[in-house]
PDB file of C-alpha atoms in Angstrom:
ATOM      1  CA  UNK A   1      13.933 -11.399 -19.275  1.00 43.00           C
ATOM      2  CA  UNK A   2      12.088  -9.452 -22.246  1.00 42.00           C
ATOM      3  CA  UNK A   3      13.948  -6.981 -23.794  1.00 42.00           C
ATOM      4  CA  UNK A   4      12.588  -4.492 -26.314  1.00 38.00           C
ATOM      5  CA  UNK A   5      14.731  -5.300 -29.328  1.00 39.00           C
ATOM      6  CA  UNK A   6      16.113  -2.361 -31.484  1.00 35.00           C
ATOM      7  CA  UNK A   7      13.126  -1.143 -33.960  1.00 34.00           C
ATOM      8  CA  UNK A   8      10.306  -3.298 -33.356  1.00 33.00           C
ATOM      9  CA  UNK A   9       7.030  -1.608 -32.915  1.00 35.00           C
ATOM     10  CA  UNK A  10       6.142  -0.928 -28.987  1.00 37.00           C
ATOM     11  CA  UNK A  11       2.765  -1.279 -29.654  1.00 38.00           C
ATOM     12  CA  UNK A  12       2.983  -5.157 -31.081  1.00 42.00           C
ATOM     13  CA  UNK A  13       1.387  -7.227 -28.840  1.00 41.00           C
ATOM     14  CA  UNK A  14      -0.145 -10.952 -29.323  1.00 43.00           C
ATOM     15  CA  UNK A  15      -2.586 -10.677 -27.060  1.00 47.00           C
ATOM     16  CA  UNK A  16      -5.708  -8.577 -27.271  1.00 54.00           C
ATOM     17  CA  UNK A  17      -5.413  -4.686 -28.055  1.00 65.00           C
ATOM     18  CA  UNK A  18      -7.518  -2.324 -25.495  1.00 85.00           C
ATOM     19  CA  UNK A  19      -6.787   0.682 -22.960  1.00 89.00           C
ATOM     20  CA  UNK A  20      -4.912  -1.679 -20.399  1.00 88.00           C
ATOM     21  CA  UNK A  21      -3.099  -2.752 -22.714  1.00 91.00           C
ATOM     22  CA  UNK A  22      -2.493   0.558 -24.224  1.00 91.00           C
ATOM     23  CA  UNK A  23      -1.247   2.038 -21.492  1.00 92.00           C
ATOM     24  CA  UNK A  24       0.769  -0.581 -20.500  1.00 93.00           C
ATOM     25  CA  UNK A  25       2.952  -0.026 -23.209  1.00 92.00           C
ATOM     26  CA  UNK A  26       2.448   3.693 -22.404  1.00 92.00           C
ATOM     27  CA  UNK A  27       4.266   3.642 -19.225  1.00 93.00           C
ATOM     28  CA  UNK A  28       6.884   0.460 -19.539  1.00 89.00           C
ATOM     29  CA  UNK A  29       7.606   2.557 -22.690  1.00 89.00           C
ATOM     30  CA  UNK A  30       9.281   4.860 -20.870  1.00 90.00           C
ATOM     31  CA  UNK A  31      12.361   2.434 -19.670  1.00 88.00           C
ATOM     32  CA  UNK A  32      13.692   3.104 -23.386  1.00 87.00           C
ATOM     33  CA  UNK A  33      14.496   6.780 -22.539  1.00 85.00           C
ATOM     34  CA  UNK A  34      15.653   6.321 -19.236  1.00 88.00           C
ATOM     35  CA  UNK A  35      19.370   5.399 -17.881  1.00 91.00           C
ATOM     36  CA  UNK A  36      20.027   1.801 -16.543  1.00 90.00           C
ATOM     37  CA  UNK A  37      20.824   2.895 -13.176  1.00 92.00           C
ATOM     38  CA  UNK A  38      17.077   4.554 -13.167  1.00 93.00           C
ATOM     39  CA  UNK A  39      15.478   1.267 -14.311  1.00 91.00           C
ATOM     40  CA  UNK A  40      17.270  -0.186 -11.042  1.00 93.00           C
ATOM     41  CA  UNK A  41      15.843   2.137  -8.659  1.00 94.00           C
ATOM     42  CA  UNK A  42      12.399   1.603 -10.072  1.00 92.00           C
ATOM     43  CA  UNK A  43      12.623  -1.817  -9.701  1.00 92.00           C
ATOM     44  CA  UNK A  44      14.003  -1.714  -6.292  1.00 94.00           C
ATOM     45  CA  UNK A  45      11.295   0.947  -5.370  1.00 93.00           C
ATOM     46  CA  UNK A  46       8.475  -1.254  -6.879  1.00 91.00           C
ATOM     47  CA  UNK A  47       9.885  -4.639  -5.082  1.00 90.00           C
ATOM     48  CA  UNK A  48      10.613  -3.165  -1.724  1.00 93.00           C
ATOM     49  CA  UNK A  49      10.931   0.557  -0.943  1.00 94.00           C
ATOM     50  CA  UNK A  50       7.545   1.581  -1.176  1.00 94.00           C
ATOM     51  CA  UNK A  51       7.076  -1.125   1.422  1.00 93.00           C
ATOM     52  CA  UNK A  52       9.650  -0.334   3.625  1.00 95.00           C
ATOM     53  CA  UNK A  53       8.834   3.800   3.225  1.00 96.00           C
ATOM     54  CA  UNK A  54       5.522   2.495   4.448  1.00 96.00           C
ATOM     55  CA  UNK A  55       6.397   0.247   7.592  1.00 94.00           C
ATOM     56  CA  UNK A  56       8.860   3.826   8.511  1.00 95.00           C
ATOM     57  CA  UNK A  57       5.699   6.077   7.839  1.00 96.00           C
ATOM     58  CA  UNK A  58       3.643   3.713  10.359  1.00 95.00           C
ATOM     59  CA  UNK A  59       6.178   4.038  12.871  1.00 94.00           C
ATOM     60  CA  UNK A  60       6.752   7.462  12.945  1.00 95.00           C
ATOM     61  CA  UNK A  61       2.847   8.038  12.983  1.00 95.00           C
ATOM     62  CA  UNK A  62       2.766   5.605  15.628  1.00 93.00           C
ATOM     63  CA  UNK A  63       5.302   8.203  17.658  1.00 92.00           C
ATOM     64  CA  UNK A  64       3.146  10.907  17.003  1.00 92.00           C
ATOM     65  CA  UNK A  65      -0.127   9.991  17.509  1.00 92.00           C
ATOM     66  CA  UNK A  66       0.940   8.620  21.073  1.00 89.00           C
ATOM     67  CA  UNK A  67       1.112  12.363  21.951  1.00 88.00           C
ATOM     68  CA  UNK A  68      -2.842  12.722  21.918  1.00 87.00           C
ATOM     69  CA  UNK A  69      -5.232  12.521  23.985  1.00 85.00           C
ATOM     70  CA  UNK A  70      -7.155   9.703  22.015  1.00 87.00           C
ATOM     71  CA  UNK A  71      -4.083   7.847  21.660  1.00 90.00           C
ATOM     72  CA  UNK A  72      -5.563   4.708  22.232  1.00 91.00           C
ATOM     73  CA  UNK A  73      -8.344   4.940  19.388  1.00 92.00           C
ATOM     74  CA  UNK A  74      -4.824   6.232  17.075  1.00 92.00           C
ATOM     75  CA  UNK A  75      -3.022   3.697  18.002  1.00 94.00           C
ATOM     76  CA  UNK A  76      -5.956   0.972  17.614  1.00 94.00           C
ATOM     77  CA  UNK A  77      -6.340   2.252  14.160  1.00 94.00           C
ATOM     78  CA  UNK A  78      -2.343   1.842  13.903  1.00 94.00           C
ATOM     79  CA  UNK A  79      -2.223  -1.664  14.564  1.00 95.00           C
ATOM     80  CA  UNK A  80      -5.561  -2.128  12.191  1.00 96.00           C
ATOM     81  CA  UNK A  81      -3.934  -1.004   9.406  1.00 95.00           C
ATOM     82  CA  UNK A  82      -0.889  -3.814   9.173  1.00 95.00           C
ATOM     83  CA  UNK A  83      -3.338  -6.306  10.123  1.00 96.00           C
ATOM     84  CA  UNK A  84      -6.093  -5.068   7.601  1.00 96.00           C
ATOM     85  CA  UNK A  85      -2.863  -5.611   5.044  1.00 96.00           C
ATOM     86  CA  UNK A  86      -2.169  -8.985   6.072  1.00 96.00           C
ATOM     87  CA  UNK A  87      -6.248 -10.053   5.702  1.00 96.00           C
ATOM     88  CA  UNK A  88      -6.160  -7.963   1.718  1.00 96.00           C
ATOM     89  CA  UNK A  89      -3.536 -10.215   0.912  1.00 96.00           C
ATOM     90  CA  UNK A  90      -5.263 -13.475   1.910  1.00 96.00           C
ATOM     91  CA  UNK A  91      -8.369 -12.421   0.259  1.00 95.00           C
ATOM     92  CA  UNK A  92      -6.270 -12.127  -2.452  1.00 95.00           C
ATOM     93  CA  UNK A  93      -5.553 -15.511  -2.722  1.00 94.00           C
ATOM     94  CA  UNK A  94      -8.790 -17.019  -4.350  1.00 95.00           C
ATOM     95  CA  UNK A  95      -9.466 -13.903  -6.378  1.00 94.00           C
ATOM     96  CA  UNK A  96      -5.744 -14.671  -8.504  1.00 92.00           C
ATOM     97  CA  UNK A  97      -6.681 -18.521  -8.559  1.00 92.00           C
ATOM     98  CA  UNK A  98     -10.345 -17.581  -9.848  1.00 93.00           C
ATOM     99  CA  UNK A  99      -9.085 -14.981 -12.292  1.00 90.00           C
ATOM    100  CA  UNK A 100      -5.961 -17.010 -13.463  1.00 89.00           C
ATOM    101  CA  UNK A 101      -4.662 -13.777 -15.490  1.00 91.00           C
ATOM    102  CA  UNK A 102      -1.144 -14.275 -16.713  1.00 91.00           C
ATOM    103  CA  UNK A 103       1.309 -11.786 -16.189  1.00 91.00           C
ATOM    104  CA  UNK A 104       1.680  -9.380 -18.723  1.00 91.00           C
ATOM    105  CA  UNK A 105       5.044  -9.894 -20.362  1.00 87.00           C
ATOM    106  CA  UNK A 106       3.572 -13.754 -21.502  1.00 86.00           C
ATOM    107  CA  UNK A 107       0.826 -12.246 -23.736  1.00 84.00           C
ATOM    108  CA  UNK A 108       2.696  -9.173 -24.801  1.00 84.00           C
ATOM    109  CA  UNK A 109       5.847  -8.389 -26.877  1.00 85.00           C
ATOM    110  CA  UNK A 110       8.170  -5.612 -26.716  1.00 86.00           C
ATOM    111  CA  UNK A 111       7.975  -5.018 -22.563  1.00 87.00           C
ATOM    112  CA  UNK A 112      10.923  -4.144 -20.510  1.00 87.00           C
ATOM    113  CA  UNK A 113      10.820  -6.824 -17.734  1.00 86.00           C
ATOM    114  CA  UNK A 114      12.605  -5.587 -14.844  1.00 87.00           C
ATOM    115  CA  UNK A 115      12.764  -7.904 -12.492  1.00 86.00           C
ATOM    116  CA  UNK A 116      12.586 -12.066 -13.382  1.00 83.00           C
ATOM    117  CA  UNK A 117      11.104 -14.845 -11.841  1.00 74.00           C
ATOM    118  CA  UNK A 118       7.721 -13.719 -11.877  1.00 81.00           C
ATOM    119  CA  UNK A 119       5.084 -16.743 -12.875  1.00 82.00           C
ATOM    120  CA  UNK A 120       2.202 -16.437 -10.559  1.00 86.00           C
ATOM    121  CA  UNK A 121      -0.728 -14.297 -11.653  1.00 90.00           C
ATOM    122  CA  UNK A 122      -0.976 -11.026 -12.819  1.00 90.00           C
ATOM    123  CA  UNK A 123      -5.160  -9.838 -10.803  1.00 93.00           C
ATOM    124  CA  UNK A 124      -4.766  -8.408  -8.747  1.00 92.00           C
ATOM    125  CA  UNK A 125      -1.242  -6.635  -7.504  1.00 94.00           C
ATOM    126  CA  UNK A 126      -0.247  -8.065  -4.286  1.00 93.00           C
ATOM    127  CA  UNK A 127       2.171  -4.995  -3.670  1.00 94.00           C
ATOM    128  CA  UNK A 128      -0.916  -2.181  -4.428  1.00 96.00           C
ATOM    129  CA  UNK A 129      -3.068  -4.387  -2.505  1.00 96.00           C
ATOM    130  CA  UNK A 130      -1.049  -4.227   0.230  1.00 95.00           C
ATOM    131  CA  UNK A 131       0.625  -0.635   0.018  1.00 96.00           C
ATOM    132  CA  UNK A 132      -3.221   0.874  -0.195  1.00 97.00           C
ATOM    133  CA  UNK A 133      -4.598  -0.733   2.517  1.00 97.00           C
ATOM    134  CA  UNK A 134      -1.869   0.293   4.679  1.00 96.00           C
ATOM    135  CA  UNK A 135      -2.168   3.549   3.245  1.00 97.00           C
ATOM    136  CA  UNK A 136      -5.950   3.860   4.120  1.00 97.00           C
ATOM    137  CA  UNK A 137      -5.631   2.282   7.639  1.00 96.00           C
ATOM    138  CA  UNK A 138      -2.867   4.750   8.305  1.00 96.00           C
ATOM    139  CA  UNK A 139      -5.186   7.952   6.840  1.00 96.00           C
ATOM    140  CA  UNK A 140      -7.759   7.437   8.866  1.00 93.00           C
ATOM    141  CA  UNK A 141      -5.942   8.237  11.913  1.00 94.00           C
ATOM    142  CA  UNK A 142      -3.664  11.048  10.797  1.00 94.00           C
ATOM    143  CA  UNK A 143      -4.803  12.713   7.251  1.00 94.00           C
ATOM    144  CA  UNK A 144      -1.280  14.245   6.814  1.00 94.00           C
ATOM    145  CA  UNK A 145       0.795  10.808   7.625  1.00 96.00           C
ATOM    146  CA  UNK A 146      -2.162   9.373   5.455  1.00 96.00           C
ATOM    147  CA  UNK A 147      -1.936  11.351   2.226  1.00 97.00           C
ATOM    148  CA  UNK A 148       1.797  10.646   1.931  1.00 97.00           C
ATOM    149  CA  UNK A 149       0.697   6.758   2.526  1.00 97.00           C
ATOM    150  CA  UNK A 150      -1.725   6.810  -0.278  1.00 97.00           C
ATOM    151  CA  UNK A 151       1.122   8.788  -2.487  1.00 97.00           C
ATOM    152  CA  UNK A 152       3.579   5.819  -1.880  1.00 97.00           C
ATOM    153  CA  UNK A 153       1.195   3.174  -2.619  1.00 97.00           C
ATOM    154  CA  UNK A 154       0.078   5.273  -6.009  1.00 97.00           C
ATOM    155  CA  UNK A 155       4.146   5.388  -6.523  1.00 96.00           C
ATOM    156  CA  UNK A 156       4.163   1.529  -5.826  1.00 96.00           C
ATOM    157  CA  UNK A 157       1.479   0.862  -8.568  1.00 95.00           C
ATOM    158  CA  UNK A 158       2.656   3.145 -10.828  1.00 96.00           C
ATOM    159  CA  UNK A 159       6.189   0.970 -10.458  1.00 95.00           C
ATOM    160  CA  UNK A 160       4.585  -2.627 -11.029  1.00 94.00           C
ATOM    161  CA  UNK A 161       3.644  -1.817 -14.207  1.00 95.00           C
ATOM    162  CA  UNK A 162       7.141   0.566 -15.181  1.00 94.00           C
ATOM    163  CA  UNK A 163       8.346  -2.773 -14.885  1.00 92.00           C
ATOM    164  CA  UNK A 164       5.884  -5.019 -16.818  1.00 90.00           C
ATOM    165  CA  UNK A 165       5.179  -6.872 -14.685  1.00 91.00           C
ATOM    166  CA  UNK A 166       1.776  -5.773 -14.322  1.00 94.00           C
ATOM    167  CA  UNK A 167      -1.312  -4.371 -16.017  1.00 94.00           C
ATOM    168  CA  UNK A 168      -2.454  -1.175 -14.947  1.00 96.00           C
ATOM    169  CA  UNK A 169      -6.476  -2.635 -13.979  1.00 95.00           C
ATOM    170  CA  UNK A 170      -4.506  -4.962 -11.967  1.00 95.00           C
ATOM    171  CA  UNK A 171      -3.186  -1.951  -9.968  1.00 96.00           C
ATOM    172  CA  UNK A 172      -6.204  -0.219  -9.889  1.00 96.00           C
ATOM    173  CA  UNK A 173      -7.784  -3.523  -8.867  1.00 96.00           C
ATOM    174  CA  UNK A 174      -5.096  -4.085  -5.954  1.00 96.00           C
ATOM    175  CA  UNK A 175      -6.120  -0.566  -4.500  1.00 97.00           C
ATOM    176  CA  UNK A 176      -9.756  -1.242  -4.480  1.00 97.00           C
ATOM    177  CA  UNK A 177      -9.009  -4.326  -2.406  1.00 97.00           C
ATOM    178  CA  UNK A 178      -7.035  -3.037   0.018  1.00 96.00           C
ATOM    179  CA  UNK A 179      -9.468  -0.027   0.344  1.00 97.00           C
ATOM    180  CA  UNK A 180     -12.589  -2.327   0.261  1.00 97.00           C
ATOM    181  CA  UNK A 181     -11.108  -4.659   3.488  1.00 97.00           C
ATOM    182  CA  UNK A 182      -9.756  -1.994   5.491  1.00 96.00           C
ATOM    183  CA  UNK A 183     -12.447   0.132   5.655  1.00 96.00           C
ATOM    184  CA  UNK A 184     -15.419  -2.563   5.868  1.00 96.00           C
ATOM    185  CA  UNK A 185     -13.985  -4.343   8.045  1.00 96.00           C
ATOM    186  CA  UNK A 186     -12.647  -0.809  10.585  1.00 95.00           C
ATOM    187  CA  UNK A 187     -15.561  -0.982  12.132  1.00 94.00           C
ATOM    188  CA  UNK A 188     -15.612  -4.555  13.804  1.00 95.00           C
ATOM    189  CA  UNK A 189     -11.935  -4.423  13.954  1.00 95.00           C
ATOM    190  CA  UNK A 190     -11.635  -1.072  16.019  1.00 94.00           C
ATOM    191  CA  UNK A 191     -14.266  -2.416  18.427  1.00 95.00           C
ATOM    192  CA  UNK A 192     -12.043  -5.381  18.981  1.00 95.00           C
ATOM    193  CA  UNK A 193      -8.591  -3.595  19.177  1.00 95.00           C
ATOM    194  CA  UNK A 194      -9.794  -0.303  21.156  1.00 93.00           C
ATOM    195  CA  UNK A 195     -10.120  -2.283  24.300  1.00 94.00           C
ATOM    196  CA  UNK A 196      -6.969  -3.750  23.741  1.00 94.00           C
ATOM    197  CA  UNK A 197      -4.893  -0.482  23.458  1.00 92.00           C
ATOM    198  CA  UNK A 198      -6.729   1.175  26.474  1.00 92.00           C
ATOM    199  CA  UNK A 199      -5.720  -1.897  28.776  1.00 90.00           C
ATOM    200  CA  UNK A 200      -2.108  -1.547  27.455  1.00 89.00           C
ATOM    201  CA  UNK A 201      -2.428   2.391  28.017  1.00 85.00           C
ATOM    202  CA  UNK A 202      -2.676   1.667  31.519  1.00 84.00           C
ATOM    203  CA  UNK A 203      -0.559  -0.889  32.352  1.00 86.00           C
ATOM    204  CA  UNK A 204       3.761  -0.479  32.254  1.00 86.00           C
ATOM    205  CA  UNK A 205       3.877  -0.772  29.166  1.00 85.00           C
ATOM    206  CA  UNK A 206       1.442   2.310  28.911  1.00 83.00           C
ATOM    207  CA  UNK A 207       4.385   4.247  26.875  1.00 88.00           C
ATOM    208  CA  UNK A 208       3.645   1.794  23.476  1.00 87.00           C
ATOM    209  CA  UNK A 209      -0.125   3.589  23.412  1.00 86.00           C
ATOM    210  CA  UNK A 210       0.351   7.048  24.978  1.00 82.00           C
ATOM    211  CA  UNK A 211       2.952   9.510  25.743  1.00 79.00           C
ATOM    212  CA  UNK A 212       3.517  10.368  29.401  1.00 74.00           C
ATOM    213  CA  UNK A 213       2.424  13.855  28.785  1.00 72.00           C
ATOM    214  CA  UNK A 214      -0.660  13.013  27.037  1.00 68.00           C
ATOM    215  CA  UNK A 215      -1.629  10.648  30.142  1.00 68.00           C
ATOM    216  CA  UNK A 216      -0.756  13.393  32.217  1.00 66.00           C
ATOM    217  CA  UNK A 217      -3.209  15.434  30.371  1.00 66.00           C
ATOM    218  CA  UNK A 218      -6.073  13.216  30.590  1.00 61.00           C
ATOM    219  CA  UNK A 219      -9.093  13.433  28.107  1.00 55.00           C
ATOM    220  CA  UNK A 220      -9.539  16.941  28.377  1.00 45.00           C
ATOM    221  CA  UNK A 221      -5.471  17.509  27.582  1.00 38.00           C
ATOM    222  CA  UNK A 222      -4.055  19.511  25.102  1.00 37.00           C
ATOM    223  CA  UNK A 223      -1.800  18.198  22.370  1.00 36.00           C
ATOM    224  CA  UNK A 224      -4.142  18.998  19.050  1.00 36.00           C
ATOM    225  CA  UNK A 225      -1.831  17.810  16.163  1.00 36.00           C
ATOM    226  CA  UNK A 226      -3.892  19.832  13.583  1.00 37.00           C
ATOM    227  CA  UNK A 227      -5.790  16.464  12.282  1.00 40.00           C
ATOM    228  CA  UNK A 228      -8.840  16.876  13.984  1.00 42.00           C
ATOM    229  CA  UNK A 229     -10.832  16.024  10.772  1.00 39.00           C
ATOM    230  CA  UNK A 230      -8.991  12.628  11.052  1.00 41.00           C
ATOM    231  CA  UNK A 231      -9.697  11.703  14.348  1.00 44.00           C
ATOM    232  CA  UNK A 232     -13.537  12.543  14.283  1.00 48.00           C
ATOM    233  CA  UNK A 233     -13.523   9.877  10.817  1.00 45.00           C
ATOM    234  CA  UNK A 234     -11.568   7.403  13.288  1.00 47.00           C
ATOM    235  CA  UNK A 235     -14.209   7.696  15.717  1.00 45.00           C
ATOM    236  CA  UNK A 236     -16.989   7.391  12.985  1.00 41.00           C
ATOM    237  CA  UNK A 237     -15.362   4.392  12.172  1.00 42.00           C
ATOM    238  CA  UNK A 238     -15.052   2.786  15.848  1.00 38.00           C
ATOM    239  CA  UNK A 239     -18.704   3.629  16.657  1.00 34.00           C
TER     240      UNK A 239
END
């Protein structure tokens, strides 16, 4: 682990100076005015509770989103967004071998390392690759549930680099990923899933896609959740 011995200069680094670098220092310099017990929740935040606040927000979007009367388009885009996640991740995988950027902490002196055992590459994030695109798959099918995605995976970013163990462009590049992929690829994906949900939304297991009440309904149902704006962008998207 890297510790930021007593007096030496936050800013000394030994690899190249710049803005990412910069600001680097910026933010892991704040682990010298916080408490020990903070550092821990960070690093337990950035490792796995932005993840698991995310899988929880899915779910309980999932319950309410069954409720309308497009449930199967919502719920479509709900099982998009997980997948969408998995694909980021894999695209992932040649980008870090092409880039080959080391992690921060090998370049630079004077970072707080949080958490050890870090030795793959630094570009881009895996975690803000994979908390945005969830985020985005989930906000195009409920703008409320959404915004509080995107919010998480900010907060999951934000923790990578509190904890050295990334640079802030590979954050920012880790969003743009997961953004790029789930949204390009929404399209194809909604016209393959769409189908899917509708056959489940009338077969027993029915309840997974749509509430009893909003099949009761039918298409011309109540049930307005306030996110109209969301659901006409789904339906851009699946057209």
């Amino acid at each position: 682990m890297a510790g930021l011995e007593a007096g030496s200069p936050v800013s000394e680094t030994t690899g190249e100076p710049g803005p990412d670098v910069d600001l680097l220092y910026d933010i892991n310099g704040l682990t010298a005015g916080t408490p020990h017990w903070f550092d821990r929740v960070m690093e337990w935040t950035g490792e796995y509770g932005t993840v698991f606040a995310l899988l929880l927000l899915v779910v309980w979007c999932w319950w309410s989103v069954r409720k309308r009367p497009d449930a199967p388009l919502a719920v479509a885009g709900l099982v998009w967004a997980p997948l969408a996640t998995g694909l980021a991740l894999l695209v992932n995988i040649p980008i870090r071998n092409f880039v080959e950027r080391p992690r921060p902490f090998l370049d630079h002196q004077g970072l707080e390392v949080l958490v050890d055992g870090k030795t793959d590459y630094s570009f881009v994030s895996d975690h803000s690759t994979m908390a945005m695109a969830m985020a985005v798959g989930v906000f195009v099918v409920h703008r409320r549930f959404g915004l509080a995605a995107i919010f998480l995976a900010v907060l999951a970013g934000f923790c990578r680099i509190y904890m050295g163990v990334h640079y802030p462009t590979d954050v920012i590049g880790g969003f743009a990923l997961g953004t790029a992929v789930t949204l390009l690829l929404a399209p194809l994906a909604m016209a393959m899933l769409t189908p899917l949900t509708r056959t489940v939304a009338g077969s027993r297991a029915g309840w997974l896609v749509q509430s009893r009440a909003a099949r009761a309904a039918g298409p011309r149902g109540g049930g307005s959740t306030g996110t109209r704006p969301a659901e006409d962008h789904q339906s851009n998207l699946a057209a």
